[in-house]
Short mmCIF file of C-alpha atoms in Angstrom, two decimals:
data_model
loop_
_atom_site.label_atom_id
_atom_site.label_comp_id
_atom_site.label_asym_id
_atom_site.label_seq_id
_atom_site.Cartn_x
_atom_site.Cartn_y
_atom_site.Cartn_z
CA UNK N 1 24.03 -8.09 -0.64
CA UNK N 2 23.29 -4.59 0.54
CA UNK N 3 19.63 -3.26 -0.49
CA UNK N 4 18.75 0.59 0.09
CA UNK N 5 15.20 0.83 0.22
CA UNK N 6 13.38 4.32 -1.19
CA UNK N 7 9.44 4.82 0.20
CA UNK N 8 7.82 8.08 0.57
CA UNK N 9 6.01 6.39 3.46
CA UNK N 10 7.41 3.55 5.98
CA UNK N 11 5.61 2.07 8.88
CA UNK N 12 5.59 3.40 11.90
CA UNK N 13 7.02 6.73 10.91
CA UNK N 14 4.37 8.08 8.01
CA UNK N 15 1.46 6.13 6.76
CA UNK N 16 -1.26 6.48 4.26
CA UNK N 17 -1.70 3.47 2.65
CA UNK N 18 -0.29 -0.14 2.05
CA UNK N 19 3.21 1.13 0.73
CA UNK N 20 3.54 1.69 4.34
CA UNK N 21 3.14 -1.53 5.73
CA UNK N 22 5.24 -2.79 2.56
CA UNK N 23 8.03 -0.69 3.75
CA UNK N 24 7.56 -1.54 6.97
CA UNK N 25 7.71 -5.44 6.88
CA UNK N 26 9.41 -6.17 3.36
CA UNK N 27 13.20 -5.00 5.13
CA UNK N 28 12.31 -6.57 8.20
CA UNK N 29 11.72 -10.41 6.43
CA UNK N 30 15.10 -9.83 4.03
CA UNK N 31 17.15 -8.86 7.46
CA UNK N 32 15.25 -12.14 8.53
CA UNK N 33 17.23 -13.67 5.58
CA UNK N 34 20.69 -12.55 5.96
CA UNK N 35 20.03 -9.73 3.59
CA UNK N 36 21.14 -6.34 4.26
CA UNK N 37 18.32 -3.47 3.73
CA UNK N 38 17.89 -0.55 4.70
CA UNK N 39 15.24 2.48 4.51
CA UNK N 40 15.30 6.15 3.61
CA UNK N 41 12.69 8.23 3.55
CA UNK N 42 10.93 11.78 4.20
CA UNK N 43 11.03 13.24 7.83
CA UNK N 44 7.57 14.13 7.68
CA UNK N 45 6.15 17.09 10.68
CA UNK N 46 3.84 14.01 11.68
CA UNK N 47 6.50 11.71 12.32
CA UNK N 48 5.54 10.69 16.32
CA UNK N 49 7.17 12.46 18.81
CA UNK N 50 8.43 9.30 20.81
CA UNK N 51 10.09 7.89 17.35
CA UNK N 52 11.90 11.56 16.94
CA UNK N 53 13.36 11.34 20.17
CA UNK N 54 15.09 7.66 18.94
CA UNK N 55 16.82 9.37 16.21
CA UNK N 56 20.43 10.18 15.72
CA UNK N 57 21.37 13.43 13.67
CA UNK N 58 23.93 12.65 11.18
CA UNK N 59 24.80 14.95 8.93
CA UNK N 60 23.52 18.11 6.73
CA UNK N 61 24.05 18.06 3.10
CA UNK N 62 22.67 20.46 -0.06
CA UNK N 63 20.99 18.41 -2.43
CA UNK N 64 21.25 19.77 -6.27
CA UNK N 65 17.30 20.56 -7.60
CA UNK N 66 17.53 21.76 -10.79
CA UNK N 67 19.40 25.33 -10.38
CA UNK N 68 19.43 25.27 -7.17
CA UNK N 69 20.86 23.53 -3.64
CA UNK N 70 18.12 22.51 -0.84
CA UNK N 71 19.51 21.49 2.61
CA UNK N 72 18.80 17.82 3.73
CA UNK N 73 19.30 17.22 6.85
CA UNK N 74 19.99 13.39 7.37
CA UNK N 75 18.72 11.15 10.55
CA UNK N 76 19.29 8.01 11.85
CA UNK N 77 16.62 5.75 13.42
CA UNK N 78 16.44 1.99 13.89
CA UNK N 79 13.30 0.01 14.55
CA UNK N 80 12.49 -3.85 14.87
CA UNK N 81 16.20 -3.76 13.96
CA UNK N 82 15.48 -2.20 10.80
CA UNK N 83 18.42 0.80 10.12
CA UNK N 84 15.96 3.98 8.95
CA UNK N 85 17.44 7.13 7.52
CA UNK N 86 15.06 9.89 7.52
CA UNK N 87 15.90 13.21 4.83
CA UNK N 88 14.68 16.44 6.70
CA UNK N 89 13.74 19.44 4.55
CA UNK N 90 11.07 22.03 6.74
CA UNK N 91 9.97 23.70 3.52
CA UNK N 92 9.23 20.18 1.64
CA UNK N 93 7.84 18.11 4.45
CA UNK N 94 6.63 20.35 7.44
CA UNK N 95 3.08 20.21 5.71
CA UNK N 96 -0.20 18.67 6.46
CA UNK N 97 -0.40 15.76 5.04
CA UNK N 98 2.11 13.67 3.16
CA UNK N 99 0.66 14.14 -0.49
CA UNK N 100 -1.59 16.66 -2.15
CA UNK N 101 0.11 19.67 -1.94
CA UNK N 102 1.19 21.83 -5.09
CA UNK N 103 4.78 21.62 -5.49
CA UNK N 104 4.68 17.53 -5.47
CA UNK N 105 6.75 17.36 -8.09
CA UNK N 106 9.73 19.42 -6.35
CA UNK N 107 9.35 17.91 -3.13
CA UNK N 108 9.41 14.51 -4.35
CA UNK N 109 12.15 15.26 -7.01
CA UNK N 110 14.07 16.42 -4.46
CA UNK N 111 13.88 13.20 -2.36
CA UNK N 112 14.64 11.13 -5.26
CA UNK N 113 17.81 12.82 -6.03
CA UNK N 114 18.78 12.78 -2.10
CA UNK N 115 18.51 8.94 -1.68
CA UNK N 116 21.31 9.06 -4.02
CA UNK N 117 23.43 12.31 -2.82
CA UNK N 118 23.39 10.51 1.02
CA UNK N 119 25.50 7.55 0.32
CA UNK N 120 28.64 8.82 0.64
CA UNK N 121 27.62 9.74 4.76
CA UNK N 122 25.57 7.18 5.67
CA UNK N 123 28.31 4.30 5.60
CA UNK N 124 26.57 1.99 3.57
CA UNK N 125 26.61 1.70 0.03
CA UNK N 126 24.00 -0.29 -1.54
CA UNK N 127 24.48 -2.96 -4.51
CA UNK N 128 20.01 -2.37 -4.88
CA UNK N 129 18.33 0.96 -4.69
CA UNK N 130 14.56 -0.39 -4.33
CA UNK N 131 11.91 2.46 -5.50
CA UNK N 132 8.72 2.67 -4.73
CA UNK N 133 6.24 4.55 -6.88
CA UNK N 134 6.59 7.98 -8.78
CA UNK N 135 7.68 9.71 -5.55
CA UNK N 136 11.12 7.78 -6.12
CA UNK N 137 10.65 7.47 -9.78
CA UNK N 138 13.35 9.97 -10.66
CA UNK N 139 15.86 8.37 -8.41
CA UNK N 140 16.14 6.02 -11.80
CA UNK N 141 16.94 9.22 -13.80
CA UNK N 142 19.33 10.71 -11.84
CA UNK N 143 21.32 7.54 -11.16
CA UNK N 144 21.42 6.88 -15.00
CA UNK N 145 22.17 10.86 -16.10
CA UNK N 146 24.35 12.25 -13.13
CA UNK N 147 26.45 9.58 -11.34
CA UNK N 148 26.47 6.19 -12.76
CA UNK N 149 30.32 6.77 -14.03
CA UNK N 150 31.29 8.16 -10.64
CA UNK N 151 32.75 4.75 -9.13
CA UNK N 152 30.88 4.62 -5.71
CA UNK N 153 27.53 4.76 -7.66
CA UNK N 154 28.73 2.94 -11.03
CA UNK N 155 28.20 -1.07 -9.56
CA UNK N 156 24.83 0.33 -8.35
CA UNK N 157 21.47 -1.22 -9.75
CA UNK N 158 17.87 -0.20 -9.74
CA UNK N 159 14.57 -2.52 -8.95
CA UNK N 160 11.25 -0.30 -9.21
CA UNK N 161 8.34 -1.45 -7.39
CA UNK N 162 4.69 -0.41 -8.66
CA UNK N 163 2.04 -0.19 -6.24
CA UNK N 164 -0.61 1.49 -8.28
CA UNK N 165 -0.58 2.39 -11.93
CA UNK N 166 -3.02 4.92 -11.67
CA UNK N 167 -0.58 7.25 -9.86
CA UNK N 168 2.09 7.80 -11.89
CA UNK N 169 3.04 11.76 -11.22
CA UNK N 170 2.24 13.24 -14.42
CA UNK N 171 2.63 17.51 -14.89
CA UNK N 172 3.65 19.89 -17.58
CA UNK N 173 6.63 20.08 -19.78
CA UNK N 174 7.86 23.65 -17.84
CA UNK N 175 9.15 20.84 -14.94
CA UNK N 176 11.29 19.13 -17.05
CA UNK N 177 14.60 21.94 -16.44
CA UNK N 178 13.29 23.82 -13.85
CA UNK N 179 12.52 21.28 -11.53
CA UNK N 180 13.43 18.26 -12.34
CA UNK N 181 17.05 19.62 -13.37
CA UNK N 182 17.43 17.72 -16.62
CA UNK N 183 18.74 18.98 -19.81
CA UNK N 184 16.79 19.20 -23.61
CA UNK N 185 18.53 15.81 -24.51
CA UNK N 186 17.02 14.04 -22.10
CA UNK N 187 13.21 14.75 -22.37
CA UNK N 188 12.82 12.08 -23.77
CA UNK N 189 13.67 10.21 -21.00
CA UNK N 190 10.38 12.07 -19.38
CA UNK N 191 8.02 12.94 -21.80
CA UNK N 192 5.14 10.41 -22.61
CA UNK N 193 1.74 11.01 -24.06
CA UNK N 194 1.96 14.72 -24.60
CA UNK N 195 3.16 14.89 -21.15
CA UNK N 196 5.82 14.69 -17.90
CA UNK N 197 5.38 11.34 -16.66
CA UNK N 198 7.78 9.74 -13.87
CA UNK N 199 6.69 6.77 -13.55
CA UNK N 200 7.59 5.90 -17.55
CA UNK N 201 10.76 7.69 -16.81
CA UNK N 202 11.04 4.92 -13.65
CA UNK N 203 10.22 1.96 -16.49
CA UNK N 204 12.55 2.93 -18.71
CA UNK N 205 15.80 3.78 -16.93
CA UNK N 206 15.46 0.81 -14.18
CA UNK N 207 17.24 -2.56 -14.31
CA UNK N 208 13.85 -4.76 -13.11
CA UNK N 209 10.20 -3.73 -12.59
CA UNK N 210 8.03 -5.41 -10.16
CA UNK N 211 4.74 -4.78 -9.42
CA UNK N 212 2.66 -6.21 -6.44
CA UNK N 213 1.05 -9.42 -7.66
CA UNK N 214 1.63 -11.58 -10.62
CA UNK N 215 -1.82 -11.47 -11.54
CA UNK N 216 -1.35 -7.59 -11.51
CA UNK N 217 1.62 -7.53 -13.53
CA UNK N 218 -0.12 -8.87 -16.37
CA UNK N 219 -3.33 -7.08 -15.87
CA UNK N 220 -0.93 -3.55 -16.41
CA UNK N 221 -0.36 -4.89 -19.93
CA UNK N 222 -3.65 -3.86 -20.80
CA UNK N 223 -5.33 -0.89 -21.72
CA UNK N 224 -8.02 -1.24 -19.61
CA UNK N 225 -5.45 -1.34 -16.04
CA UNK N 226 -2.53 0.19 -17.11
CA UNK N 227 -4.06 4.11 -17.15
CA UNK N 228 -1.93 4.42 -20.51
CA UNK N 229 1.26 2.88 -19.50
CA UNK N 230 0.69 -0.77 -21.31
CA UNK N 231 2.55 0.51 -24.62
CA UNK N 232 5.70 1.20 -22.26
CA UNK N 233 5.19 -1.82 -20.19
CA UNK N 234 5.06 -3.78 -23.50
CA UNK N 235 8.27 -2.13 -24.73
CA UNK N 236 10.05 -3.29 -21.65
CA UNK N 237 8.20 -6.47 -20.40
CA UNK N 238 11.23 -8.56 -20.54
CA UNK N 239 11.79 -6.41 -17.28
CA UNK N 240 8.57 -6.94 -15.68
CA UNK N 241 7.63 -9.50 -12.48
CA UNK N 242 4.95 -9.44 -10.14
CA UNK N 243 5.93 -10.86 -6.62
CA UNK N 244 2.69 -10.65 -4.14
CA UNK N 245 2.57 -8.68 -0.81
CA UNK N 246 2.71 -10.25 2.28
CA UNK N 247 1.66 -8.60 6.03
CA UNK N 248 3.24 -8.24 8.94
CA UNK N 249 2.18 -11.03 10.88
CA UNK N 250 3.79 -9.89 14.30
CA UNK N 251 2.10 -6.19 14.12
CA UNK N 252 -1.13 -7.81 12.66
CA UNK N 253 -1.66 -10.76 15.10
CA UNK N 254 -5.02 -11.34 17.78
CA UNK N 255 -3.15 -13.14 19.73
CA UNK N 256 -1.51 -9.82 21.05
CA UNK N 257 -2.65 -6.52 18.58
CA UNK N 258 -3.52 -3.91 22.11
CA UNK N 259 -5.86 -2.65 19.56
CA UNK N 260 -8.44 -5.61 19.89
CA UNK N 261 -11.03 -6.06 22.07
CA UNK N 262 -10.05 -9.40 23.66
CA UNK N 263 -7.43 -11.33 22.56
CA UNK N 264 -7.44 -14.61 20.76
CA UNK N 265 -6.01 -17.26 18.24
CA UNK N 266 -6.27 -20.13 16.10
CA UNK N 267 -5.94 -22.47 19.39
CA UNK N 268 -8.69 -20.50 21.03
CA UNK N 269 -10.59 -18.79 18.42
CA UNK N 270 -13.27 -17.61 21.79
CA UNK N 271 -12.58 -14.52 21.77
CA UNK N 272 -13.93 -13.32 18.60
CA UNK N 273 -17.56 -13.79 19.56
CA UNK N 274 -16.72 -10.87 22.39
CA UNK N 275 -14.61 -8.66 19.82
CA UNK N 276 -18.14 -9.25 17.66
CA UNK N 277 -20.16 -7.89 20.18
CA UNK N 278 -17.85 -4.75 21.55
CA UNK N 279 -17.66 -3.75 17.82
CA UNK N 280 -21.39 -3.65 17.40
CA UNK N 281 -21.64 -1.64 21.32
CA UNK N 282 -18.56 0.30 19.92
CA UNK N 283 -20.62 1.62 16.37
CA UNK N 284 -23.94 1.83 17.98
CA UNK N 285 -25.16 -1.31 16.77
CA UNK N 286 -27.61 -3.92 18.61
CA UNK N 287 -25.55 -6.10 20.31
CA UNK N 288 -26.97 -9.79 18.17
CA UNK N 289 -24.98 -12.77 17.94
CA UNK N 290 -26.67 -14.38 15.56
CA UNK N 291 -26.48 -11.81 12.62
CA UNK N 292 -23.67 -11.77 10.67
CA UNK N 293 -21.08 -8.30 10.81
CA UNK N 294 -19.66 -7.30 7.56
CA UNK N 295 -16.75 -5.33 7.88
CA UNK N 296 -15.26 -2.45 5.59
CA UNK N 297 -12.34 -0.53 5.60
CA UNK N 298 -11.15 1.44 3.03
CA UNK N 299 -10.57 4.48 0.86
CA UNK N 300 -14.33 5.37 -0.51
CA UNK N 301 -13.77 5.76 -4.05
CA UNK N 302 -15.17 4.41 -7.01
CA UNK N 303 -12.16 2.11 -8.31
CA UNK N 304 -12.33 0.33 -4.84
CA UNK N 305 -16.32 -0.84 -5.71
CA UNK N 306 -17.98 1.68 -4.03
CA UNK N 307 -20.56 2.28 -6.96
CA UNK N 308 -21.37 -1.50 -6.74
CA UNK N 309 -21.90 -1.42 -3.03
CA UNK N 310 -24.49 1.72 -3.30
CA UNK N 311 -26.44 0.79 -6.05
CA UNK N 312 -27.86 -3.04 -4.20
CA UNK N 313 -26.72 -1.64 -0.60
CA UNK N 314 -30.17 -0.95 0.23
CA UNK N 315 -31.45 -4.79 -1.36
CA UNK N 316 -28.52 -6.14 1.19
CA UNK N 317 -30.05 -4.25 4.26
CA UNK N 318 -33.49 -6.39 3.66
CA UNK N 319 -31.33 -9.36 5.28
CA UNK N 320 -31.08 -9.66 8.76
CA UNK N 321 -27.06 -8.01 8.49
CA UNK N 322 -25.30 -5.80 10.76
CA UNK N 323 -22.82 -3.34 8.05
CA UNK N 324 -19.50 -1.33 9.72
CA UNK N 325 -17.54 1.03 7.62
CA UNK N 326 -14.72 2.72 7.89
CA UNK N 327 -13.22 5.14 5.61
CA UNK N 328 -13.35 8.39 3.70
CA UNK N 329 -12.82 9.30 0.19
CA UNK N 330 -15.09 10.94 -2.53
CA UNK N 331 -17.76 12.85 -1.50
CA UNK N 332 -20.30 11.14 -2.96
CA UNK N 333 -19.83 7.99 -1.12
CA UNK N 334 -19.30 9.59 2.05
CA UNK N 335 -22.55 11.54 1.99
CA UNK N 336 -24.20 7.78 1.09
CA UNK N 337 -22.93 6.05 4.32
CA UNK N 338 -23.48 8.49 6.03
CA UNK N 339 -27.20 8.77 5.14
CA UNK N 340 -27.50 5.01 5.25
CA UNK N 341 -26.29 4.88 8.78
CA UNK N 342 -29.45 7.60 10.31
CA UNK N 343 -31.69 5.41 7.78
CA UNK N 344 -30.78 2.50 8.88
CA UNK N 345 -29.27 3.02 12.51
CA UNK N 346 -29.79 -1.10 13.89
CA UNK N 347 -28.42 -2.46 10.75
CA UNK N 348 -25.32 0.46 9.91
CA UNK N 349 -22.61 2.07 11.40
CA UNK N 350 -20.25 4.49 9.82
CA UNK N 351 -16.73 6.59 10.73
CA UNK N 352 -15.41 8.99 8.65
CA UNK N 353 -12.01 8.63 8.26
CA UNK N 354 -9.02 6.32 9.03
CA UNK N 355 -8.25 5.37 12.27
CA UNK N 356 -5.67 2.72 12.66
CA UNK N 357 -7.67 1.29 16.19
CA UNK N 358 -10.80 1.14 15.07
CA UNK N 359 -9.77 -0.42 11.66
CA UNK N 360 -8.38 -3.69 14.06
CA UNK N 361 -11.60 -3.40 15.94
CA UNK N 362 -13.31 -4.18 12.57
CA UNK N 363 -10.60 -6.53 11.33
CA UNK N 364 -11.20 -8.42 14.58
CA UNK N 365 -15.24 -8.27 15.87
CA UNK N 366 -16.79 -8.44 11.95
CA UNK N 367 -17.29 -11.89 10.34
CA UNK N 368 -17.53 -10.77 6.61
CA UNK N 369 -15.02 -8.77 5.22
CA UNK N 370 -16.13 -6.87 1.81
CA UNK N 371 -13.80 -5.84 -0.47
CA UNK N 372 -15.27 -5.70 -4.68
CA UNK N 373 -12.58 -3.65 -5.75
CA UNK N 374 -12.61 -2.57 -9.60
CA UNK N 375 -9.12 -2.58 -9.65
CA UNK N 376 -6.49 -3.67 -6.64
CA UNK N 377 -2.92 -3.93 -7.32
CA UNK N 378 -2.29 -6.60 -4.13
CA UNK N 379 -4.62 -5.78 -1.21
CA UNK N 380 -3.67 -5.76 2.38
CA UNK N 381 -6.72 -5.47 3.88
CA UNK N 382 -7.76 -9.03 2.46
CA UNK N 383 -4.93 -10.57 4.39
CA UNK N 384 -5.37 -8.71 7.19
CA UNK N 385 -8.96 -9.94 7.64
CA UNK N 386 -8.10 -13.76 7.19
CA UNK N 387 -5.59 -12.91 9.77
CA UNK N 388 -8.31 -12.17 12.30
CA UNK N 389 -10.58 -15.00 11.03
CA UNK N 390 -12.66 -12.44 9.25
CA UNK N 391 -13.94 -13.99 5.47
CA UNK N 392 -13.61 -11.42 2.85
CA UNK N 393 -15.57 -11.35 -0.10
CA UNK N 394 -13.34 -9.95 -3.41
CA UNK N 395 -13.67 -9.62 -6.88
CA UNK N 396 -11.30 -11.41 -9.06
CA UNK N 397 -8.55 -8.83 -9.94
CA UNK N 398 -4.82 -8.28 -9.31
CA UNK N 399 -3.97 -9.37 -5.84
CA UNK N 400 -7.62 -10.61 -4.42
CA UNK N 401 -7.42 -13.32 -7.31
CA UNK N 402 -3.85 -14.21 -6.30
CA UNK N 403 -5.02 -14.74 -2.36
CA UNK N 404 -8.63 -15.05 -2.10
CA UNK N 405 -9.68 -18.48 -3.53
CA UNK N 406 -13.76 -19.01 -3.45
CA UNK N 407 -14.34 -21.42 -0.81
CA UNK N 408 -16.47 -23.78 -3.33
CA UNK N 409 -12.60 -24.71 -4.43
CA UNK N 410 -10.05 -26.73 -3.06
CA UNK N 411 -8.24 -24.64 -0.10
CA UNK N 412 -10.87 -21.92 -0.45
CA UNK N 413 -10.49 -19.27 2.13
CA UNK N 414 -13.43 -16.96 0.89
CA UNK N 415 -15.98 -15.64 -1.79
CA UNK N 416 -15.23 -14.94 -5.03
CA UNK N 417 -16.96 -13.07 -7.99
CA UNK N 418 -15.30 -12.19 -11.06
CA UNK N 419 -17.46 -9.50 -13.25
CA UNK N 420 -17.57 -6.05 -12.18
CA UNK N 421 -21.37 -6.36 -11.62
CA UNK N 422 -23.38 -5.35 -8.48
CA UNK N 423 -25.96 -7.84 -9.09
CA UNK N 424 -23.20 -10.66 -9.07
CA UNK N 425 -21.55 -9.12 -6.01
CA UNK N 426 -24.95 -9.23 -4.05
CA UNK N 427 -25.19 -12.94 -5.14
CA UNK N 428 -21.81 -13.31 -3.65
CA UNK N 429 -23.23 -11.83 -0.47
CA UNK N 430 -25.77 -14.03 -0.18
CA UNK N 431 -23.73 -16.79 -0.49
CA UNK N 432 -21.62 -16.20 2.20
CA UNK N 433 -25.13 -15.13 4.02
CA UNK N 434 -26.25 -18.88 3.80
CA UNK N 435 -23.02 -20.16 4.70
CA UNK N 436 -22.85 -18.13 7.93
CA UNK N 437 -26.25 -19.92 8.83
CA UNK N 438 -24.08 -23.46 8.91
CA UNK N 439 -22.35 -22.84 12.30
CA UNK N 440 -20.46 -25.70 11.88
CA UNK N 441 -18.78 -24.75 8.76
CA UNK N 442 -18.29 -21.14 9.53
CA UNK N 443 -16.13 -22.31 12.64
CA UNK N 444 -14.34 -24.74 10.31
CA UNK N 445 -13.65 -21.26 7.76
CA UNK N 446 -12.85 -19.17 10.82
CA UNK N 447 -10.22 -21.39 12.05
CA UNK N 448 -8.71 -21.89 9.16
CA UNK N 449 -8.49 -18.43 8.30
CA UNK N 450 -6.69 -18.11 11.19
CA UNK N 451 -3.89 -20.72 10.49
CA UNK N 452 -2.96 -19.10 6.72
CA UNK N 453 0.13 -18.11 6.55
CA UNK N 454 0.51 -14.43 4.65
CA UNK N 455 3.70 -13.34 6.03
CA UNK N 456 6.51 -12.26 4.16
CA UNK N 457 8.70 -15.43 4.23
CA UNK N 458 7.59 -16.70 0.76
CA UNK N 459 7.20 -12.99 -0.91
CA UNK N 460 11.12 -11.94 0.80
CA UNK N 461 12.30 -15.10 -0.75
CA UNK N 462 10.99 -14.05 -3.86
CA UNK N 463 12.45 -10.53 -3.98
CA UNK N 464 15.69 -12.09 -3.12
CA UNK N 465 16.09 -14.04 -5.69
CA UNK N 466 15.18 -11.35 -7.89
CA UNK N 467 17.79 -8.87 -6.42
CA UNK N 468 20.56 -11.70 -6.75
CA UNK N 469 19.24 -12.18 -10.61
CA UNK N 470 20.05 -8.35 -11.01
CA UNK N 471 23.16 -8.15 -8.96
CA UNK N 472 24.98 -11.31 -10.93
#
């Protein structure tokens, strides 16, 4: 089984989120499994200089958008032993940044229709395309209108993958010929709720769905997660899954992440009391063992809990608490930290922006890690913070209820609240406050934080049953 795997982003070469790290590990753990996969993607201007000078120039190709032929220039590149083809256009993807920019749709409607216009060079014909997202929604489309009755394409199938329902690449009707290169028939294919929208296009013309959790998938069913896509989702739930994230336990691991203060692991858990105490030196902070750290890294914006965490922030700071934060997002809630940090300069510290070091520093040296998302398709960062013995706090939704269990419960690993409420997420807070006074059973949650296992062995096996269910 032969599995071609469509990201706009991939680890190491282009990040910006956690469809990066999925990219990254996912085709890793099925080449783990005797599965063939893999991964094509944009060669973004910030791809790193030292991974450019790996790659191996192919071919050049025109790819068809709408009326008109682009070049695509197509590059080789293998990492972790991982096969990576990278689709170079300078006027699509020699930009600042990797999203954002005006002509998204053309750009990214262009990449879709390359993953399929490269497999005739590239050697390797794939029995799964895996998409990722509305960047690769029309991929989907084009398979379905263009070239599923030429016979190198006609055995191929289609598994979509959605990350987060709230992005779903939605624009005006003018796209639907002049960019997108489809004909009057076929708007319906695009058009939903007044509207372009490529991620129903995605839902309708692929052979499975997943999305990131299985508490997630049915969450999306609703109104209140699904942004407007539950009526679609409904219409096709018979192809809906959810199959939850893992990490990448090698790249995130204590024992030997560079990144990380000192080094250490579930058979010597020591060295976390030093990457405490560097992280507080590091942000500024009094250097106090005895307080507890809590830790958070993320986008600031309102649908990851950020409106919770202002309005009791202040009523947490009356504790004896050290807070780190790391992120950038809204204005609003960048402004806040930022204020709360020269208010409150021996209880906060605060970086603007993300910075892939620093976020292990945090991962590693904090005790608490606070996550009260308002919506969260899987989570990484939850994972990633048990996997440096770091407690997170969640709310119950999507993938923090399908890997956080509140440690009042059997094989509890952390704290749990379930309304969207800041006065119930403070409570939460000061639970795991008087918890972290019992040293002896914070060591015993530490360490066995430390042993889960959140790697991708269980989630690969998953998807490969899934791809042999659509294959057969």
């Amino acid at each position: 089984m032969k599995i071609l795997y469509a990201s706009s982003e991939a680890y190491p070469f282009a990040m910006s989120g956690g469809l990066a790290d999925v990219a990254g590990a996912l085709p890793k753990a099925l080449r783990r499994r005797f599965v063939g996969c893999r991964v094509v993607m944009p060669l973004y201007s910030s791809v790193p200089e030292e991974l450019r000078a790996e790659m191996k120039f192919i071919t050049s190709i025109t790819v068809p958008v709408a009326w008109r032929r682009q070049y695509c220039g197509i590059f080789e590149a293998r990492y972790d032993g991982v096969v990576y083809y990278l689709l170079d256009n300078l006027y699509y993807f020699k930009r600042d940044g990797l999203y954002g920019h005006y002509d998204d749709a053309e750009r990214f409607a262009f990449f879709s229709r390359a993953v399929l216009e490269i497999i005739p060079y590239i050697d390797y014909t794939p029995d799964i395309i895996h998409c990722n997202d509305w960047q690769t929604a029309m991929t989907p489309v084009y398979l379905d209108r263009f070239y599923k009755y030429n016979p190198l394409y006609k055995n191929i199938k289609i598994v979509y993958t959605i990350h987060n329902i709230q992005y779903q690449g939605k624009y005006g009707y003018e796209l639907i010929s002049d960019v997108l290169g489809l004909d009057e028939k076929d708007k319906g294919l695009v058009e939903y709720d007044g509207c372009v929208n490529l991620m129903k296009a995605a839902i309708q013309c692929s052979d499975k769905i997943t999305t990131v959790s299985p508490t997630y998938a049915k969450e999306i069913l609703t109104p209140y997660y699904s942004h407007g896509l539950n009526c679609i989702l409904e219409n096709f739930k018979f192809k809906l899954c959810g199959i939850v994230n893992g990490i990448d336990t090698v790249v995130y691991d204590p024992e030997t992440d560079p990144a990380v203060f000192k080094n250490y692991s579930a058979a010597d858990p020591s060295g976390k009391a030093v990457n405490k105490a560097e992280l507080q030196k590091y942000m500024n902070l009094p250097q106090r063992a005895e307080v507890p750290v809590f830790g958070i890294v993320s986008r600031l914006v309102g649908h990851k809990g950020f409106d919770l965490v202002k309005c009791v922030f202040e009523d947490m700071l009356k504790a004896d608490l050290q807070v780190v934060i790391l992120g950038s997002g809204d204005w609003e809630f960048e402004t806040f930290f930022y204020e709360m940090s020269k208010k409150y300069p021996d209880k906060v510290g605060f970086k603007l922006g993300f910075i892939p070091d620093l976020a292990r520093k945090i991962y590693a040296g904090a005790d608490i890690f606070l996550m009260p998302s308002k919506s969260e398709p899987c989570g990484l960062a939850q994972m990633i913070a048990l996997r440096y013995g770091t407690i997170p706090i969640v709310r119950k939704t999507g993938g923090l209820a399908d890997t956080i269990i509140d440690i009042e419960k059997e094989n509890g690993n952390g704290f749990v609240f379930e309304n969207y409420n800041a006065h119930e997420m403070l409570e939460t807070i000061w639970r795991a406050f008087g918890k972290y006074g019992d040293k002896a059973a914070w060591t015993n949650m530490v360490e066995n934080a430390l042993s889960i296992d959140n790697s991708w062995n269980v989630s690969a096996g998953e998807y490969i049953k899934l791809y042999k269910e659509v294959v057969l």
